[in-house]
Every structure is written in structure tokens, then in C-alpha cells.
Short mmCIF file of C-alpha atoms in Angstrom, two decimals:
data_model
loop_
_atom_site.label_atom_id
_atom_site.label_comp_id
_atom_site.label_asym_id
_atom_site.label_seq_id
_atom_site.Cartn_x
_atom_site.Cartn_y
_atom_site.Cartn_z
CA UNK A 292 -2.72 65.13 -27.48
CA UNK A 293 -2.09 61.85 -25.71
CA UNK A 294 1.39 60.68 -25.53
CA UNK A 295 1.86 57.02 -25.86
CA UNK A 296 0.12 56.99 -29.23
CA UNK A 297 0.84 59.49 -31.32
CA UNK A 298 3.03 58.88 -34.28
CA UNK A 299 4.82 61.23 -36.36
CA UNK A 300 5.96 61.38 -40.44
CA UNK A 301 9.15 62.60 -41.69
CA UNK A 302 9.69 63.94 -44.92
CA UNK A 303 5.05 64.37 -45.39
CA UNK A 304 5.35 66.74 -48.39
CA UNK A 305 7.95 64.24 -50.19
CA UNK A 306 5.23 61.96 -52.86
CA UNK A 307 6.18 58.70 -49.75
CA UNK A 308 5.66 60.61 -46.88
CA UNK A 309 2.08 61.78 -47.58
CA UNK A 310 0.77 58.41 -48.27
CA UNK A 311 2.64 56.95 -45.33
CA UNK A 312 0.47 59.66 -43.53
CA UNK A 313 -2.64 59.34 -45.39
CA UNK A 314 -2.93 55.18 -44.76
CA UNK A 315 -1.51 55.21 -40.60
CA UNK A 316 -4.72 58.10 -40.46
CA UNK A 317 -6.97 55.16 -42.45
CA UNK A 318 -5.53 52.79 -39.05
CA UNK A 319 -5.08 55.41 -35.89
CA UNK A 320 -7.03 58.82 -37.69
CA UNK A 321 -6.29 62.28 -37.87
CA UNK A 322 -6.07 63.55 -34.20
CA UNK A 323 -3.28 60.74 -34.10
CA UNK A 324 -1.00 61.37 -36.98
CA UNK A 325 1.73 65.13 -37.37
CA UNK A 326 3.44 65.35 -40.22
CA UNK A 327 6.87 66.92 -40.33
CA UNK A 328 8.20 68.73 -43.32
CA UNK A 329 10.83 70.97 -44.43
CA UNK A 330 8.38 73.31 -45.13
CA UNK A 331 5.56 73.18 -43.12
CA UNK A 332 2.48 74.24 -45.89
CA UNK A 333 3.92 71.93 -48.17
CA UNK A 334 1.82 69.53 -46.05
CA UNK A 335 -0.55 71.85 -45.14
CA UNK A 336 -3.20 69.82 -47.66
CA UNK A 337 -2.16 66.46 -45.55
CA UNK A 338 -5.18 66.79 -43.53
CA UNK A 339 -2.86 66.82 -40.11
CA UNK A 340 -0.88 69.06 -38.16
CA UNK A 341 2.17 69.84 -39.55
CA UNK A 342 5.69 70.51 -38.05
CA UNK A 343 8.62 71.30 -38.53
CA UNK A 344 10.87 68.56 -40.11
CA UNK A 345 14.38 69.71 -41.23
CA UNK A 346 17.23 66.95 -41.25
CA UNK A 347 19.70 69.38 -40.67
CA UNK A 348 17.74 71.11 -37.11
CA UNK A 349 18.10 69.43 -34.49
CA UNK A 350 16.67 71.30 -32.22
CA UNK A 351 13.67 72.44 -33.81
CA UNK A 352 12.90 68.26 -34.45
CA UNK A 353 13.47 67.76 -31.31
CA UNK A 354 10.43 70.84 -30.01
CA UNK A 355 8.41 68.90 -33.22
CA UNK A 356 8.55 65.33 -31.66
CA UNK A 357 7.25 66.55 -27.58
CA UNK A 358 4.30 63.72 -27.40
CA UNK A 359 5.55 61.28 -30.12
CA UNK A 360 5.10 57.78 -29.67
CA UNK A 361 7.29 56.88 -32.80
CA UNK A 362 8.66 58.27 -34.82
CA UNK A 363 8.86 56.96 -39.79
CA UNK A 364 12.26 58.70 -40.50
CA UNK A 365 12.60 59.17 -44.05
CA UNK A 366 15.13 58.27 -45.86
CA UNK A 367 17.13 61.80 -46.43
CA UNK A 368 17.96 62.85 -49.88
CA UNK A 369 21.24 64.95 -49.63
CA UNK A 370 25.54 63.44 -50.33
CA UNK A 371 25.78 60.07 -48.17
CA UNK A 372 28.45 61.46 -46.14
CA UNK A 373 25.80 64.73 -45.36
CA UNK A 374 22.97 61.87 -45.46
CA UNK A 375 24.27 59.85 -42.01
CA UNK A 376 24.94 62.86 -39.87
CA UNK A 377 21.33 63.96 -40.49
CA UNK A 378 20.04 60.78 -40.26
CA UNK A 379 22.31 61.90 -36.49
CA UNK A 380 19.63 64.22 -35.62
CA UNK A 381 16.48 63.23 -36.36
CA UNK A 382 17.59 59.98 -33.79
CA UNK A 383 19.20 62.78 -31.55
CA UNK A 384 16.59 64.49 -30.97
CA UNK A 385 13.72 61.07 -31.00
CA UNK A 386 15.57 60.04 -27.90
CA UNK A 387 15.57 63.72 -26.77
CA UNK A 388 12.74 64.15 -26.63
CA UNK A 389 11.04 60.70 -25.57
CA UNK A 390 10.14 58.57 -28.68
CA UNK A 391 9.98 55.15 -28.27
CA UNK A 392 10.01 53.44 -31.43
CA UNK A 393 11.66 54.84 -34.92
CA UNK A 394 10.54 52.70 -38.06
CA UNK A 395 12.57 53.23 -40.86
CA UNK A 396 12.38 53.68 -44.46
CA UNK A 397 16.26 51.80 -45.96
CA UNK A 398 16.37 50.45 -49.07
CA UNK A 399 17.54 47.64 -50.83
CA UNK A 400 20.96 47.62 -53.44
CA UNK A 401 24.44 46.68 -53.93
CA UNK A 402 26.56 47.63 -50.91
CA UNK A 403 29.54 47.81 -52.93
CA UNK A 404 30.69 47.93 -56.68
CA UNK A 405 28.43 49.63 -58.31
CA UNK A 406 27.83 53.39 -58.23
CA UNK A 407 24.78 53.56 -56.30
CA UNK A 408 26.43 51.68 -53.61
CA UNK A 409 28.03 54.15 -51.25
CA UNK A 410 23.87 55.15 -51.05
CA UNK A 411 23.30 52.20 -49.92
CA UNK A 412 26.18 52.20 -47.78
CA UNK A 413 24.67 55.21 -45.74
CA UNK A 414 21.52 53.54 -45.70
CA UNK A 415 22.78 50.25 -43.56
CA UNK A 416 25.14 52.80 -41.76
CA UNK A 417 21.73 54.71 -40.53
CA UNK A 418 20.24 50.91 -39.28
CA UNK A 419 22.68 50.31 -37.33
CA UNK A 420 22.25 53.62 -35.54
CA UNK A 421 19.06 53.08 -35.08
CA UNK A 422 19.47 49.50 -33.38
CA UNK A 423 22.54 50.43 -31.83
CA UNK A 424 19.71 53.63 -29.90
CA UNK A 425 18.54 52.16 -27.44
CA UNK A 426 14.46 53.17 -28.82
CA UNK A 427 12.35 49.84 -30.74
CA UNK A 428 13.12 49.85 -34.06
CA UNK A 429 11.09 48.36 -37.33
CA UNK A 430 13.13 49.18 -40.28
CA UNK A 431 11.82 47.97 -44.22
CA UNK A 432 14.32 48.27 -46.99
CA UNK A 433 12.15 49.47 -50.06
CA UNK A 434 12.18 47.32 -53.98
CA UNK A 435 12.46 49.51 -56.28
CA UNK A 436 9.11 52.11 -57.44
CA UNK A 437 8.10 51.11 -60.22
CA UNK A 438 5.98 54.30 -60.92
CA UNK A 439 9.40 55.69 -62.83
CA UNK A 440 9.01 53.20 -65.37
CA UNK A 441 4.99 53.78 -66.43
CA UNK A 442 5.68 57.70 -65.14
CA UNK A 443 8.06 57.56 -68.68
CA UNK A 444 5.93 55.47 -70.95
CA UNK A 445 6.28 58.61 -72.95
CA UNK A 446 9.94 58.59 -73.56
CA UNK A 447 9.74 54.91 -74.09
CA UNK A 448 6.40 54.53 -77.06
CA UNK A 449 9.32 57.73 -78.60
CA UNK A 450 12.15 54.46 -78.74
CA UNK A 451 9.99 51.54 -78.80
CA UNK A 452 12.34 49.48 -76.64
CA UNK A 453 13.19 50.20 -73.06
CA UNK A 454 17.09 49.30 -72.45
CA UNK A 455 19.39 49.86 -69.66
CA UNK A 456 22.13 47.94 -68.15
CA UNK A 457 20.07 44.81 -66.30
CA UNK A 458 20.46 42.41 -68.98
CA UNK A 459 17.64 39.46 -67.65
CA UNK A 460 18.07 39.91 -63.69
CA UNK A 461 15.30 40.17 -62.07
CA UNK A 462 13.72 43.72 -60.19
CA UNK A 463 11.83 43.20 -57.05
CA UNK A 464 9.56 46.26 -57.99
CA UNK A 465 6.86 48.07 -55.40
CA UNK A 466 4.49 50.79 -55.32
CA UNK A 467 4.17 54.05 -52.90
CA UNK A 468 0.48 52.85 -52.37
CA UNK A 469 1.84 49.43 -51.04
CA UNK A 470 4.42 50.45 -49.67
CA UNK A 471 2.33 52.63 -47.26
CA UNK A 472 0.62 50.53 -46.30
CA UNK A 473 3.42 48.12 -45.33
CA UNK A 474 4.47 51.06 -43.28
CA UNK A 475 1.34 51.79 -40.88
CA UNK A 476 1.02 48.16 -39.57
CA UNK A 477 5.10 48.98 -38.78
CA UNK A 478 4.60 52.47 -37.93
CA UNK A 479 0.98 51.15 -35.58
CA UNK A 480 1.53 47.52 -35.01
CA UNK A 481 4.57 45.68 -31.97
CA UNK A 482 4.78 42.52 -33.48
CA UNK A 483 8.00 44.41 -35.89
CA UNK A 484 9.65 45.34 -33.69
CA UNK A 485 13.63 44.08 -34.39
CA UNK A 486 12.39 43.36 -37.35
CA UNK A 487 13.71 44.53 -41.09
CA UNK A 488 12.12 43.13 -43.66
CA UNK A 489 12.35 43.51 -47.53
CA UNK A 490 9.34 45.65 -49.62
CA UNK A 491 8.68 44.71 -52.58
CA UNK A 492 6.47 42.63 -54.92
CA UNK A 493 6.85 40.07 -56.96
CA UNK A 494 10.59 40.14 -58.73
CA UNK A 495 10.57 40.65 -62.63
CA UNK A 496 12.49 40.98 -65.76
CA UNK A 497 12.77 44.34 -67.80
CA UNK A 498 11.27 42.15 -70.99
CA UNK A 499 9.17 41.29 -68.12
CA UNK A 500 7.67 45.51 -66.83
CA UNK A 501 8.22 46.31 -70.92
CA UNK A 502 5.22 43.78 -71.07
CA UNK A 503 3.13 44.79 -68.87
CA UNK A 504 3.84 47.92 -70.08
CA UNK A 505 2.25 46.70 -73.76
CA UNK A 506 -0.63 45.30 -71.37
CA UNK A 507 -1.09 48.78 -69.80
CA UNK A 508 -0.51 51.40 -72.58
CA UNK A 509 -1.46 49.58 -75.64
CA UNK A 510 2.60 49.74 -77.13
CA UNK A 511 4.76 47.65 -78.25
CA UNK A 512 7.39 47.91 -76.64
CA UNK A 513 11.00 45.81 -76.67
CA UNK A 514 13.30 45.26 -74.11
CA UNK A 515 17.04 45.70 -75.38
CA UNK A 516 20.80 44.87 -73.38
CA UNK A 517 22.87 47.47 -72.94
CA UNK A 518 26.63 47.48 -71.38
CA UNK A 519 26.64 49.23 -68.02
CA UNK A 520 29.46 51.68 -69.58
CA UNK A 521 27.30 52.68 -72.48
CA UNK A 522 24.26 52.51 -70.69
CA UNK A 523 25.60 55.07 -68.16
CA UNK A 524 27.55 57.66 -70.42
CA UNK A 525 23.34 57.62 -72.54
CA UNK A 526 22.33 58.32 -68.84
CA UNK A 527 25.18 60.67 -67.96
CA UNK A 528 23.93 62.49 -71.22
CA UNK A 529 20.46 62.65 -70.46
CA UNK A 530 20.96 63.76 -66.79
CA UNK A 531 24.15 65.32 -65.65
CA UNK A 532 26.71 63.25 -63.95
CA UNK A 533 25.91 62.49 -60.55
CA UNK A 534 21.94 61.52 -60.96
CA UNK A 535 23.19 59.64 -63.73
CA UNK A 536 26.23 58.37 -62.67
CA UNK A 537 23.76 56.76 -59.72
CA UNK A 538 21.06 55.47 -61.85
CA UNK A 539 23.40 53.42 -64.29
CA UNK A 540 24.44 52.17 -60.48
CA UNK A 541 20.84 51.27 -60.07
CA UNK A 542 20.28 49.02 -62.98
CA UNK A 543 23.98 47.90 -62.17
CA UNK A 544 22.91 46.50 -59.61
CA UNK A 545 20.51 44.84 -61.02
CA UNK A 546 22.31 43.01 -63.29
CA UNK A 547 24.30 42.13 -60.42
CA UNK A 548 21.42 39.88 -58.79
CA UNK A 549 21.43 42.66 -55.91
CA UNK A 550 17.52 43.50 -56.69
CA UNK A 551 16.30 39.87 -56.59
CA UNK A 552 15.62 40.28 -53.17
CA UNK A 553 12.99 37.79 -50.25
CA UNK A 554 10.21 39.85 -49.85
CA UNK A 555 9.05 39.79 -46.54
CA UNK A 556 6.32 42.20 -47.87
CA UNK A 557 3.49 39.80 -46.13
CA UNK A 558 4.69 39.89 -42.72
CA UNK A 559 5.29 43.75 -42.88
CA UNK A 560 1.95 44.43 -43.97
CA UNK A 561 -1.17 41.42 -43.18
CA UNK A 562 -1.58 40.83 -46.93
CA UNK A 563 0.62 40.05 -49.86
CA UNK A 564 1.83 42.88 -52.13
CA UNK A 565 -0.53 43.95 -55.41
CA UNK A 566 0.35 41.70 -58.28
CA UNK A 567 1.69 43.08 -61.41
CA UNK A 568 -1.64 41.70 -63.05
CA UNK A 569 -3.66 43.90 -60.42
CA UNK A 570 -1.48 46.85 -61.13
CA UNK A 571 -1.01 46.75 -64.69
CA UNK A 572 -4.23 45.84 -65.14
CA UNK A 573 -5.93 48.76 -63.44
CA UNK A 574 -3.82 51.43 -65.11
CA UNK A 575 -4.98 49.71 -68.35
CA UNK A 576 -8.59 51.14 -67.13
CA UNK A 577 -7.62 54.35 -66.59
CA UNK A 578 -6.35 53.99 -69.98
CA UNK A 579 -8.62 52.91 -71.86
#
């Protein structure tokens, strides 16, 4: 495998990582893409070479990154403090292996004042670590995935409503497929080097989200705004303390405007983000 154009995608067995592998293969071909996965067997169906990629094992990562020119680092799932160290392992391994560029999937969100803020702060720390690494870099700050709301449709149907603490605030949602398209460009085009992009589509309110879901699924959902405390209590009851608190923190951030940012998607992807009309119309066609 020739040096100079090999692209490695970390967390390749995850949904976002796998989508980025496919979008990158579409540009450069399967022989120029390597997947990294903690459990390589889980990424075996991707049609590219897969190497071990556990964020906690720096020496193994250094070995797996031999011959790699550009690395996509997908933000880890551990607690914020552990996550920062794990990402540092990846950055140090990349430097030791002679990688020349890192592209990082970061997030948008309130940097203080919510239960989600520590996770946002840990992402900002990794962004800083990458900017200070001496390597070329590009950073994407992902909007909120819209797919979980779509996958939650049966529960919404039973309840007849979407109820959370976002209020009337707008949220910049995105899809994994659109993100994959943008990251494949950021990995393969040098014009993105040194850029930090917000990656999301047109910002919408929860009421608009309900309207779009109604369009796609023939439902009659309404939106009801709850207080942050009430919503947090409900999420904790359903998802447990850790996850419930974080989800409530995300929606508290939306309520405060932290998810309604300028989008740089078109600069990153070379085309506009798919419209929500188009996305939900496509879902409607699949459902009818």
C-alpha cells in the first residue's frame, strides 16, 4: 500500500465510522482505505482492510497506523476524563506512526451550564490537542443526529406527542449519511486543512420536527414543552441516572440556543446539506 494516500477511519464498526468508510471508498477506492476497530471482526463487512484500533492501546494503534497518511478520529464514548486521555493516545500514536493529518468528529453544544457540557468540554479539549499536535488537521462539529427521533416513532405514536425541554428553540440536526459525505471530503481535500466546521442542515424547532414526522409516518404528533427538571426526571426514570441526565442536558442546551449555530456544511461537503423536506419525503415513500 503506497504511503501518501492511505486513509484510516477509526471506530469503523460504529454507524458513523462505517458510513465514513463507505463515502471515502467512493472517492479513493477500497485499497486506499483502512478501517480501525476495537473488535476488527465487527467491521469485516466493510470491504476494506481492518486493523486493531482500541483507543486505550497506544502501542497497538501506532502499529495499526503504519503507512497511513490521514486519520479520521471519531470521538470516543467513554466518560469525559477518560475520553480526553484515549484521544491523546490516538494523537500520539498517529505522530509516532508518521501520520500527516487528523480529521476529528467533534460536537456542538453548550460548553457550560448543562449536564451535557462536560462532554462538550472534553471534545473541545481534544480539538485543542489536535490543533497543538503539529500535524495537519480539520475538525467537524456534528449537529444532532435526526435518526434517533425517526427510530423512536413507535414510542411517539403511543404517546401522541413529542415532549421535551427544548421549547421553541431551533436545533441543527443532521444525518450520518450527510456527515459521511462531508468527512470524506475533509479527509481527501487539503483545502479543509486548518478549518473547524459546524456540520448540520437547516435548524428546525421541535414543532417542525413533529410536523415532518407526521408527513413521513402519517401520524398526528404534537409538541409539548416541559420544564428542564420535569424532563430530566422522566429521562432518568426511563434511561437511568447517567444517560437520562445527559439526554436532558442535550435538550437543555437546545433550549438555550447552543444547537442553533451557523452551518458550514456546504463548505465541507461541496454541496448543500440535504433538505428536511427531501429527507422526510424519502422516508414517506419508504413507508407507503
